[in-house]
Every structure is written in structure tokens, then in C-alpha cells.
Coordinates of C-alpha atoms and ligand atoms in Angstrom, one line a residue:
M1262 CA -3.4 3.2 57.5
V1263 CA -4.7 -0.4 57.2
L1264 CA -8.0 0.6 55.6
P1265 CA -6.6 2.5 52.6
L1266 CA -4.1 -0.3 51.9
L1267 CA -6.9 -2.8 51.9
F1268 CA -8.8 -0.7 49.5
L1269 CA -5.8 -0.3 47.3
A1270 CA -5.2 -4.1 47.3
F1271 CA -8.9 -4.7 46.5
G1272 CA -8.8 -2.1 43.7
L1273 CA -5.7 -3.7 42.2
S1274 CA -7.1 -7.2 42.3
T1275 CA -10.3 -6.2 40.5
A1276 CA -8.3 -4.3 37.9
V1277 CA -6.1 -7.3 37.3
H1278 CA -9.2 -9.5 37.2
S1279 CA -11.0 -7.3 34.6
T1280 CA -8.0 -7.1 32.4
R1281 CA -7.8 -10.8 32.4
A1282 CA -11.5 -11.1 31.5
A1283 CA -11.0 -8.5 28.8
A1284 CA -8.1 -10.5 27.3
Q1285 CA -10.4 -13.5 26.8
D1286 CA -13.6 -11.8 25.6
A1287 CA -14.6 -11.3 22.1
P1288 CA -16.9 -8.3 21.6
A1289 CA -20.5 -8.8 20.5
F1290 CA -20.7 -6.6 17.4
T1291 CA -23.8 -4.4 16.8
P1292 CA -25.5 -4.4 13.4
R1293 CA -24.0 -1.0 12.7
E1294 CA -20.5 -2.4 13.5
I1295 CA -21.1 -5.4 11.3
G1296 CA -22.1 -3.1 8.4
R1297 CA -18.7 -1.3 8.8
I1298 CA -16.8 -4.6 8.9
L1299 CA -18.5 -5.9 5.8
A1300 CA -17.3 -2.7 4.0
H1301 CA -13.7 -4.1 4.2
G1302 CA -14.6 -6.9 1.7
P1303 CA -15.3 -9.0 -0.2
W1304 CA -11.9 -10.4 -1.0
P1305 CA -10.4 -10.9 -3.6
Q1306 CA -11.9 -8.0 -5.5
P1307 CA -13.1 -8.9 -9.1
A1308 CA -10.6 -8.4 -11.9
R1309 CA -11.2 -5.1 -13.7
P1310 CA -9.1 -4.4 -16.8
D1311 CA -7.4 -1.0 -16.9
P1312 CA -8.9 0.9 -19.9
S1313 CA -5.8 3.1 -20.2
N1314 CA -3.7 -0.1 -20.9
R1315 CA -4.6 -2.1 -24.0
V1316 CA -2.7 -5.2 -22.8
S1317 CA -4.3 -5.2 -19.3
G1318 CA -5.4 -8.8 -18.5
N1319 CA -3.6 -10.1 -21.7
A1320 CA -1.8 -13.4 -20.9
P1321 CA 1.2 -12.9 -23.2
A1322 CA 1.7 -9.4 -21.9
I1323 CA 1.6 -10.7 -18.3
A1324 CA 4.3 -13.2 -19.2
L1325 CA 6.4 -10.5 -20.8
G1326 CA 5.9 -8.3 -17.8
E1327 CA 7.0 -11.0 -15.4
R1328 CA 10.2 -11.5 -17.5
L1329 CA 10.9 -7.8 -17.4
F1330 CA 10.2 -7.5 -13.6
Y1331 CA 13.1 -9.8 -13.0
S1332 CA 15.5 -8.5 -15.7
P1333 CA 18.5 -6.5 -14.6
R1334 CA 19.2 -5.6 -18.2
L1335 CA 16.5 -2.9 -18.1
S1336 CA 18.8 -0.8 -15.8
G1337 CA 21.5 1.5 -16.9
T1338 CA 24.2 -0.4 -15.0
G1339 CA 22.8 -3.9 -15.7
A1340 CA 22.7 -4.5 -12.0
V1341 CA 19.3 -3.4 -10.7
L1342 CA 15.9 -5.0 -11.3
C1343 CA 12.4 -4.2 -10.1
A1344 CA 12.7 -7.1 -7.7
S1345 CA 15.9 -5.6 -6.2
C1346 CA 13.5 -3.4 -4.2
H1347 CA 10.2 -5.2 -4.6
E1348 CA 11.4 -8.5 -3.3
P1349 CA 8.8 -11.2 -3.7
W1350 CA 9.8 -13.0 -0.4
R1351 CA 9.3 -9.7 1.5
A1352 CA 5.8 -9.1 0.3
Y1353 CA 7.3 -7.1 -2.6
S1354 CA 9.0 -4.5 -0.4
D1355 CA 12.7 -4.6 0.8
G1356 CA 12.9 -4.4 4.5
R1357 CA 14.9 -1.1 4.3
S1358 CA 13.8 2.3 5.6
R1359 CA 14.4 3.8 2.2
G1360 CA 14.9 2.0 -1.1
V1361 CA 18.4 1.5 -2.6
G1362 CA 18.8 1.2 -6.3
I1363 CA 21.9 2.4 -8.1
E1364 CA 21.9 4.9 -5.2
P1365 CA 19.7 5.3 -2.1
V1366 CA 16.3 7.0 -2.8
D1367 CA 14.2 9.4 -0.7
R1368 CA 11.3 7.1 0.2
N1369 CA 10.3 3.7 1.6
T1370 CA 9.7 1.0 -1.0
P1371 CA 6.0 0.1 -0.8
S1372 CA 4.7 -3.4 -1.6
V1373 CA 3.3 -3.7 -5.2
V1374 CA 0.8 -6.3 -4.1
N1375 CA -2.8 -5.2 -4.7
A1376 CA -1.5 -2.1 -6.6
R1377 CA -4.2 -2.6 -9.2
L1378 CA -6.7 -1.4 -6.6
N1379 CA -5.0 2.0 -6.2
R1380 CA -6.4 5.2 -7.7
W1381 CA -3.0 7.0 -7.3
F1382 CA 0.5 5.5 -7.4
G1383 CA 3.5 6.4 -5.3
W1384 CA 3.3 7.9 -1.8
D1385 CA 2.6 11.2 -3.4
G1386 CA 0.3 10.0 -6.1
A1387 CA 2.6 11.5 -8.8
N1388 CA 1.2 9.0 -11.3
D1389 CA -2.4 8.2 -12.1
N1390 CA -1.9 4.8 -13.7
L1391 CA 0.1 1.7 -13.1
W1392 CA 2.1 1.7 -16.4
A1393 CA 3.4 5.2 -15.8
Q1394 CA 4.4 4.2 -12.3
S1395 CA 6.2 1.2 -13.9
V1396 CA 8.1 3.5 -16.3
R1397 CA 9.2 5.8 -13.5
P1398 CA 11.9 3.7 -11.8
L1399 CA 13.4 2.9 -15.2
L1400 CA 14.2 6.6 -15.8
E1401 CA 14.9 7.6 -12.2
R1402 CA 18.7 8.3 -11.9
R1403 CA 19.0 6.8 -8.4
E1404 CA 16.8 3.7 -9.1
M1405 CA 17.5 2.1 -12.5
R1406 CA 19.0 5.0 -14.5
S1407 CA 17.9 3.7 -17.9
S1408 CA 16.5 5.6 -20.9
A1409 CA 13.9 5.1 -23.6
A1410 CA 16.8 4.4 -26.1
Q1411 CA 18.4 1.7 -23.8
V1412 CA 15.1 -0.1 -23.1
A1413 CA 14.0 0.0 -26.7
A1414 CA 17.4 -1.3 -27.9
L1415 CA 17.1 -4.2 -25.5
M1416 CA 13.6 -5.1 -26.6
R1417 CA 14.5 -4.9 -30.3
G1418 CA 17.9 -6.6 -30.0
D1419 CA 16.9 -9.6 -27.8
P1420 CA 15.1 -12.2 -30.0
D1421 CA 13.2 -13.7 -27.0
L1422 CA 11.9 -10.3 -25.8
S1423 CA 11.0 -9.3 -29.3
L1424 CA 9.0 -12.4 -29.8
L1425 CA 7.2 -12.0 -26.4
Y1426 CA 6.5 -8.4 -27.3
Q1427 CA 5.0 -9.4 -30.7
R1428 CA 2.8 -12.0 -28.9
A1429 CA 1.6 -9.5 -26.4
F1430 CA 1.0 -6.4 -28.6
G1431 CA 0.3 -8.2 -31.9
A1432 CA 3.1 -6.4 -33.8
P1433 CA 6.9 -6.2 -33.8
P1434 CA 8.5 -3.7 -31.4
P1435 CA 7.9 -0.2 -32.9
A1436 CA 10.6 2.1 -34.2
N1437 CA 9.8 4.9 -31.8
D1438 CA 11.8 4.5 -28.6
E1439 CA 9.4 6.3 -26.3
A1440 CA 6.4 4.3 -27.6
L1441 CA 8.3 1.1 -26.9
L1442 CA 9.3 2.3 -23.4
V1443 CA 5.6 3.0 -22.6
D1444 CA 4.6 -0.5 -23.9
V1445 CA 7.3 -2.0 -21.6
G1446 CA 5.5 -0.1 -18.7
K1447 CA 2.2 -1.5 -19.9
A1448 CA 3.5 -5.1 -19.9
L1449 CA 5.0 -4.6 -16.4
A1450 CA 1.6 -3.2 -15.3
A1451 CA -0.3 -6.2 -16.8
Y1452 CA 2.0 -8.4 -14.7
L1453 CA 1.6 -6.3 -11.5
E1454 CA -2.1 -6.5 -11.8
T1455 CA -1.9 -10.2 -11.2
L1456 CA -0.2 -9.7 -7.8
D1457 CA -3.2 -9.9 -5.4
S1458 CA -2.7 -10.9 -1.8
G1459 CA -4.6 -14.0 -0.8
R1460 CA -7.5 -14.5 1.6
T1461 CA -6.8 -13.8 5.3
P1462 CA -8.2 -14.8 8.7
F1463 CA -10.0 -11.4 8.6
D1464 CA -11.7 -12.2 5.3
D1465 CA -13.0 -15.5 6.7
F1466 CA -14.4 -13.7 9.8
R1467 CA -16.0 -11.0 7.6
D1468 CA -17.6 -13.6 5.4
A1469 CA -18.8 -15.5 8.4
L1470 CA -20.5 -12.4 9.7
A1471 CA -22.0 -11.8 6.3
R1472 CA -23.5 -15.3 6.4
G1473 CA -24.6 -15.0 10.0
D1474 CA -22.4 -18.1 10.7
S1475 CA -21.5 -17.5 14.4
A1476 CA -19.6 -20.8 14.7
A1477 CA -17.2 -19.9 11.9
A1478 CA -16.9 -16.3 13.3
A1479 CA -15.9 -17.6 16.7
R1480 CA -12.7 -19.1 15.2
Y1481 CA -11.3 -15.5 14.7
P1482 CA -9.1 -14.8 17.7
P1483 CA -10.9 -12.6 20.4
Q1484 CA -8.0 -10.2 20.6
A1485 CA -8.2 -9.6 16.8
Q1486 CA -11.9 -9.0 17.2
R1487 CA -11.3 -6.4 19.9
G1488 CA -8.7 -4.8 17.7
L1489 CA -11.1 -4.7 14.8
R1490 CA -13.7 -3.0 17.0
I1491 CA -11.2 -0.3 17.8
F1492 CA -10.2 0.0 14.2
I1493 CA -13.8 0.6 12.9
G1494 CA -14.8 2.6 16.1
S1495 CA -12.9 4.6 18.7
G1496 CA -9.6 4.4 16.9
K1497 CA -11.1 6.0 13.8
C1498 CA -8.7 4.1 11.6
A1499 CA -11.3 3.1 9.1
A1500 CA -12.0 6.8 8.3
C1501 CA -8.9 6.7 6.2
H1502 CA -8.0 3.0 6.0
A1503 CA -11.4 2.3 4.3
G1504 CA -12.8 -0.4 2.0
P1505 CA -11.5 -3.8 0.9
N1506 CA -7.9 -2.7 0.6
F1507 CA -8.0 -0.5 3.7
S1508 CA -7.3 2.7 1.9
D1509 CA -9.4 5.7 1.0
A1510 CA -7.1 6.5 -1.9
A1511 CA -6.7 10.0 -0.5
F1512 CA -3.8 12.0 0.9
H1513 CA -3.5 13.0 4.6
R1514 CA -0.9 14.5 6.8
S1515 CA 0.5 11.9 9.1
G1516 CA 2.7 14.0 11.3
I1517 CA 5.8 12.3 9.8
A1518 CA 8.0 15.0 8.2
S1519 CA 11.0 13.9 6.2
R1520 CA 13.7 15.4 4.0
L1521 CA 14.8 14.7 0.5
E1522 CA 18.4 14.0 -0.6
T1523 CA 18.6 17.7 -1.4
G1524 CA 17.9 18.7 2.2
E1525 CA 14.5 20.2 1.4
A1526 CA 11.3 19.0 3.0
D1527 CA 9.4 16.2 1.3
T1528 CA 6.1 18.0 0.5
G1529 CA 4.5 14.7 -0.6
R1530 CA 1.3 15.3 -2.5
Q1531 CA 2.1 19.0 -3.2
A1532 CA 5.1 18.2 -5.4
G1533 CA 3.3 15.0 -6.5
I1534 CA 0.5 17.1 -8.1
D1535 CA 3.1 19.1 -10.1
R1536 CA 4.8 15.9 -11.2
L1537 CA 1.5 14.3 -12.1
L1538 CA 0.4 17.3 -14.3
A1539 CA 3.8 17.6 -15.9
S1540 CA 4.0 13.9 -16.8
R1541 CA 3.9 12.8 -20.5
Y1542 CA 2.5 9.5 -19.2
N1543 CA -0.6 10.6 -17.3
Q1544 CA -4.1 9.7 -18.3
L1545 CA -4.7 13.0 -20.0
G1546 CA -1.7 12.4 -22.3
A1547 CA -1.3 10.7 -25.7
Y1548 CA -0.2 7.4 -24.4
S1549 CA -3.4 6.5 -22.6
D1550 CA -5.3 3.8 -24.5
D1551 CA -8.6 5.0 -22.9
A1552 CA -10.2 7.0 -25.8
S1553 CA -12.9 8.3 -23.5
R1554 CA -10.4 9.7 -21.0
T1555 CA -12.9 8.9 -18.2
G1556 CA -10.0 7.8 -15.9
A1557 CA -8.5 11.3 -16.3
Q1558 CA -11.3 13.1 -14.5
L1559 CA -9.5 13.2 -11.1
T1560 CA -6.3 14.2 -12.7
R1561 CA -7.9 17.2 -14.3
R1562 CA -9.1 18.2 -10.9
A1563 CA -5.9 17.5 -9.0
S1564 CA -4.6 21.1 -9.2
G1565 CA -7.6 22.1 -7.1
E1566 CA -6.7 19.7 -4.2
T1567 CA -6.3 21.5 -0.9
D1568 CA -4.0 20.7 2.0
A1569 CA -1.6 18.8 -0.2
A1570 CA 1.6 20.1 1.5
G1571 CA 3.1 17.3 3.6
A1572 CA 0.2 14.9 2.8
F1573 CA 0.9 11.3 1.8
R1574 CA -1.4 8.6 0.3
T1575 CA -3.1 6.4 2.8
P1576 CA -1.4 3.0 2.3
G1577 CA -3.5 -0.1 2.1
L1578 CA -3.0 -2.4 5.1
R1579 CA -3.2 -5.9 3.6
Q1580 CA 0.2 -7.7 4.3
V1581 CA 1.2 -4.7 6.5
A1582 CA 2.7 -7.0 9.1
L1583 CA 5.3 -8.0 6.5
T1584 CA 6.4 -4.7 5.1
A1585 CA 8.2 -2.9 8.0
P1586 CA 9.8 -0.4 8.3
N1587 CA 6.7 1.7 7.8
M1588 CA 5.5 5.1 6.6
H1589 CA 6.7 7.0 3.5
D1590 CA 10.2 7.5 4.8
G1591 CA 10.4 4.2 6.6
S1592 CA 11.1 6.1 9.9
L1593 CA 9.0 3.8 12.1
A1594 CA 10.7 0.5 12.5
T1595 CA 7.8 -1.7 13.6
L1596 CA 4.0 -1.7 13.7
C1597 CA 4.3 -1.2 17.4
E1598 CA 6.0 2.2 16.7
V1599 CA 3.3 3.0 14.2
L1600 CA 0.6 2.4 16.8
R1601 CA 2.4 4.5 19.3
R1602 CA 3.1 7.5 17.1
H1603 CA 0.7 7.6 14.1
P1604 CA -2.8 7.7 15.7
A1605 CA -1.7 10.5 18.0
G1606 CA 0.1 12.3 15.2
E1607 CA -0.9 15.4 13.3
S1608 CA -3.4 13.5 11.3
A1609 CA -5.8 16.0 13.0
V1610 CA -4.8 18.8 10.6
E1611 CA -6.7 21.7 12.1
S1612 CA -7.6 23.2 8.8
D1613 CA -9.2 20.0 7.6
E1614 CA -12.3 19.1 9.6
A1615 CA -12.9 16.0 7.5
Q1616 CA -10.0 14.4 9.2
P1617 CA -10.4 12.7 12.5
G1618 CA -8.5 14.1 15.5
P1619 CA -5.6 12.4 17.3
V1620 CA -6.5 9.3 19.2
A1621 CA -4.8 8.2 22.4
L1622 CA -4.5 4.4 22.6
T1623 CA -3.8 2.4 25.8
A1624 CA -1.2 -0.4 25.7
Q1625 CA -4.0 -2.9 25.7
E1626 CA -5.6 -1.2 22.7
R1627 CA -2.3 -1.2 20.8
G1628 CA -1.9 -4.9 21.5
D1629 CA -5.5 -5.6 20.3
L1630 CA -4.9 -3.4 17.1
L1631 CA -1.7 -5.2 16.4
A1632 CA -3.4 -8.6 16.7
F1633 CA -6.0 -7.4 14.3
L1634 CA -3.4 -6.0 11.8
A1635 CA -1.6 -9.3 11.9
T1636 CA -4.8 -11.0 10.6
L1637 CA -4.6 -9.0 7.4
S1638 CA -1.8 -11.1 6.0
D1639 CA -2.5 -14.2 3.9
A1640 CA -1.2 -17.7 4.6
D1641 CA 2.0 -17.1 2.5
G1642 CA 2.6 -14.0 4.5
S1643 CA 2.1 -15.4 7.9
R1644 CA 4.6 -18.1 7.1
M1645 CA 7.1 -15.4 6.3
T1646 CA 7.2 -13.5 9.6
G1647 CA 4.8 -14.4 12.4
A1648 CA 4.0 -10.9 13.8
N1649 CA 3.8 -11.3 17.6
P1650 CA 1.1 -9.2 19.2
L1651 CA 2.6 -9.7 22.6
A1652 CA 5.7 -7.9 21.5
C1653 CA 3.8 -4.6 21.5
R1654 CA 4.1 -3.0 24.9
Ligands
HEC1770 C1 15.4 1.5 -5.9 C2 14.4 0.7 -5.5 C3 13.3 0.4 -6.5 C4 13.3 -0.2 -7.7 C5 14.5 -0.7 -8.4 C6 11.9 -0.2 -8.2 N1 11.1 0.4 -7.3 FE1 9.1 0.6 -7.4 N2 9.1 1.8 -5.8 C7 10.2 2.1 -5.1 C8 9.9 3.3 -4.2 C9 10.8 4.0 -3.3 C10 8.5 3.6 -4.5 C11 7.7 4.7 -3.9 C12 8.0 5.9 -4.8 C13 7.4 7.2 -4.3 O1 6.5 7.3 -3.6 O2 8.0 8.3 -4.7 C14 8.0 2.6 -5.5 C15 6.7 2.5 -6.0 C16 6.3 1.6 -6.9 C17 4.9 1.4 -7.3 C18 3.7 2.1 -6.6 C19 3.1 1.2 -5.6 C20 2.0 2.0 -4.9 O3 1.3 1.4 -4.1 O4 1.8 3.2 -5.1 C21 4.9 0.5 -8.3 C22 3.7 -0.1 -9.0 C23 6.3 0.1 -8.5 N3 7.1 0.8 -7.7 C24 6.7 -0.7 -9.5 C25 8.1 -0.9 -9.9 C26 8.5 -1.5 -11.1 C27 7.6 -2.1 -12.2 C28 9.9 -1.5 -11.1 C29 10.9 -2.0 -12.2 C30 10.7 -1.4 -13.5 C31 10.3 -0.9 -9.8 N4 9.2 -0.5 -9.2 C32 11.6 -0.7 -9.4 C33 11.4 1.5 -5.2 C34 11.9 0.8 -6.3
HEC1771 C1 -6.3 10.8 8.8 C2 -6.2 9.6 8.0 C3 -5.6 8.4 8.8 C4 -6.1 7.8 10.0 C5 -7.3 8.3 10.9 C6 -5.3 6.7 10.3 N1 -4.3 6.5 9.3 FE1 -2.9 5.1 9.2 N2 -2.0 6.1 7.7 C7 -2.5 7.2 7.0 C8 -1.5 7.7 6.1 C9 -1.6 9.0 5.3 C10 -0.4 6.9 6.3 C11 1.0 7.1 5.6 C12 1.6 8.3 6.2 C13 3.1 8.5 5.9 O1 3.7 7.7 5.2 O2 3.6 9.6 6.3 C14 -0.7 5.9 7.2 C15 0.1 4.8 7.6 C16 -0.3 3.7 8.4 C17 0.4 2.5 8.6 C18 1.7 2.2 8.0 C19 1.5 1.5 6.7 C20 2.8 1.3 5.9 O3 2.7 0.5 4.9 O4 3.8 1.9 6.2 C21 -0.3 1.7 9.5 C22 0.0 0.4 10.0 C23 -1.5 2.5 9.8 N3 -1.5 3.7 9.1 C24 -2.5 2.1 10.7 C25 -3.5 2.9 11.2 C26 -4.3 2.6 12.4 C27 -4.2 1.3 13.1 C28 -5.1 3.6 12.6 C29 -6.1 3.9 13.7 C30 -5.5 3.8 15.1 C31 -4.8 4.6 11.5 N4 -3.8 4.1 10.7 C32 -5.4 5.8 11.4 C33 -3.8 7.8 7.3 C34 -4.5 7.6 8.4

């Protein structure tokens, strides 16, 4: 009896010892791993004007867009503004499971920070450009319940807004209500394009690796380094959360099924494609300022997308420690919950071999990943919350 107990005690003590050692050690990254890490930068990404929006990057349009983003007068009741849901002090989301405008809506409010880097907009990609996505909440019954006529009357009737419009677009507000509504969307989009998140501890580490500056790299916490190694390696996260904004701009099934107000299943991208193709404001339509229609290529091909049912757009992960609750329906309250449920979820859609299979993470790996995810927030962001990796058990 004594012998096995001794063995047990010995086994336990070495296990404890090696966990402790692991908690302090930073991994030595291989050249291949370093290549994968560098692919998540540089940051910030260079400004790139949106060819479908003639006031993209235009300073007076940005000023007008900022005014409009904070104006409740755009809404049907005069009580809801963009910032009611995209609250600047919550990384431009709202801390709720699902957004609440004039009435509650079906999905979680995503941050609008870094939205200029998206290829599709909304969890289902129902819009292919930022100005159409900015028009959407104005017309949505449960969000701002406005109309082209109401928005146009406000723009024409308010001397300040008319003047700002004239400065931005080089002409007084047009007589056509819908054209004016779309221009309001374009001014809002020009403003949103300026909302980049700042540099993060991860970006400093990444650039230090790029320079071969090991002293600077050593300042990045070892636990975050281990989380990063899992993220780009065994966790397979970077297969979908790819590139500088940690999104592949594609749609995947996450295993989170939700229902719409009507009681029907939220089919995500499937219904999103129908809405995209039916929209008067997509890049194929008359309101795009891109004469070449180059940006419309993916839209033309959208009807051929397979496995769209129940798929949602991979969200970017910058500032993610600040935007809980998570997922398209806000059903996971914390990042900890996400790490418990999401990697083991149905992201391994059997019919789609391109998608990585489910991954089982240990508690230690979840803690490491959380420490890494927390380093994707900028200095403003980390002052706002202070995500605590130790809380993930
Ligand atoms: C009722 C809350 C609410 C209001 C008000 C609101 N939004 Fe949103 N916003 C959302 C929700 C919810 C989504 C996700 C929509 C979806 O996937 O169907 C979203 C998505 C977006 C996105 C897409 C972000 C991305 O990464 O795809 C942008 C851009 C955006 N909103 C801009 C605006 C602008 C501009 C206004 C004001 C004109 C506004 N929103 C008003 C809740 C709101
Ligand atoms: C198959 C592609 C895929 C893989 C692999 C993947 N994700 Fe995701 N991730 C998604 C999609 C899609 C969503 C949104 C799903 C939804 O809303 O239903 C998401 C959501 C998230 C969110 C919530 C973001 C938010 O704003 O709500 C986090 C955090 C996250 N993933 C982290 C990870 C980590 C960490 C890993 C690796 C352990 C990982 N993901 C692997 C596709 C993927």
C-alpha cells in the first residue's frame, strides 16, 4: 500500500512542478510560427478610400458623419441614435446580448471599430459596403424606424446640417429623398472609417519579432505568448481569425443556433445572401460611386456560396475583451464561455473539409488563450475593463 501512495505523491508533485514551470515559460517560436504571427499585422493598416463612396476620406463628410452618428433626430421617435447601441465607451458596442433600439432586435450589436477593413457587413454579410450598412438601421423598424422622407426633411430643414452637407458633397441637399438618404449613409460611413482601434501589446510584440528585437519581444507576457502559440497552432483559431484584423471575412457555422423574433431559426448567411442581392444599395446598384463595379465581384458570386445556412461572419478580434456578451446572438456572456464552447462547437461542419475540426482545450490552454486575447485591446480599451485571465477556470 505504501509504495503506490509514494508513487502517487511523487507523480503529483512533478505534475505541480511542471505546471508551475509552464506558467513562467515563454515559448521559443520557430521561423514558421513567426511567419504566421507576422501575418496578423502590421497595425494600423494603411488608409484605403472606398471607391463606392465618393466622400470616403473627405474631412467635411467625416465631420457631418460624426454629427449624424450622435443625432437622435435621425430616428422615427427622435429618441434613438447610432451611439445608443454603438456606445463609444464600450468599444462601440452596448454590453447587451441583443441590441435594443425602439424595440429589441434579433442580434448582438457588434463594435463598429475597424469596420473599414470588413469585406461584408453585419453578422450575415447582408451588405457589401459600409454606407448601405449605415442606412440599414435608419430604416429598420425595431432600430431607428425612420424613412428616406424623414431623413431628407431633416437634412434640408436644418441649416447647420444643410451647410455641412454642402461642404461635404459640394452641392446643396438634392431634391430626391432616397439619394439624400444614401448620401447620409455615405457621410456616416466616412466617419466610421476613421474609427480604428489603436496599437496593442500584441502589435508591439509582432513588430519586435519582425525586427528580431528579442529584448523588446521579451516584454510581452509569457502567458500571452503561449496563448498566441495555441492560437496560430494547435487551437487552429487563425484558420478563420486570420490577418491583421483577425478575420477571414468568410462565413462559418459556429454551433450557436438562435431564433429570430418570429420564432424561426436565424439562418445567418443564407438569408443574408437573399437580402444582399435584393438590396437597392449593394455595389451592383445605381448608388455605388465605383464606375468600374470592381468591388461588386464577390456580390455577383454570392448566390453560389455553399454551406450558407446557419453560418455567420468570422468577427475580428481586436478589442474583443471589451465587447462581451459574444457571438451573433450574444448568448455567451464572457470570453471564458466562448473558449469553453466555441472551439469545440460545430465549426467542424462535416460537409466542409476546409474548416478545421473541433478542438478540445485544457483549462490551462483556455487561460493562456484568454491572456492572449486580452492583449488585442489598445490602451484606451484596457483602461475600460481590465480582462482578468485568472478568472477563466
Ligand atoms: C438598435 C441598436 C442599433 C442601432 C441604433 C444601430 N445599430 Fe448598427 N448594428 C446593430 C446590430 C444588432 C448590428 C448587427 C446587425 C446584423 O448582423 O444583422 C449592427 C451592425 C452595424 C454595422 C456593421 C458592423 C460589422 O462589423 O459588420 C455598422 C457599420 C453599423 N451597425 C453602423 C450603425 C450606424 C451608422 C447606425 C446609426 C445610423 C447604427 N449602426 C445604429 C445595432 C444597432
Ligand atoms: C471555423 C472558423 C473558426 C475557428 C476555427 C475559430 N473561430 Fe472564433 N469565430 C468564428 C465565427 C464564425 C464566430 C462568430 C460565430 C457566431 O456568432 O455564431 C466566431 C466568434 C469568436 C469569438 C467571439 C467574438 C465576438 O465578437 O463575439 C471569439 C472570442 C473567438 N471566435 C475566438 C476564437 C478562438 C480563440 C479560436 C481558437 C480556439 C477560434 N475562435 C476558432 C469562426 C471561427
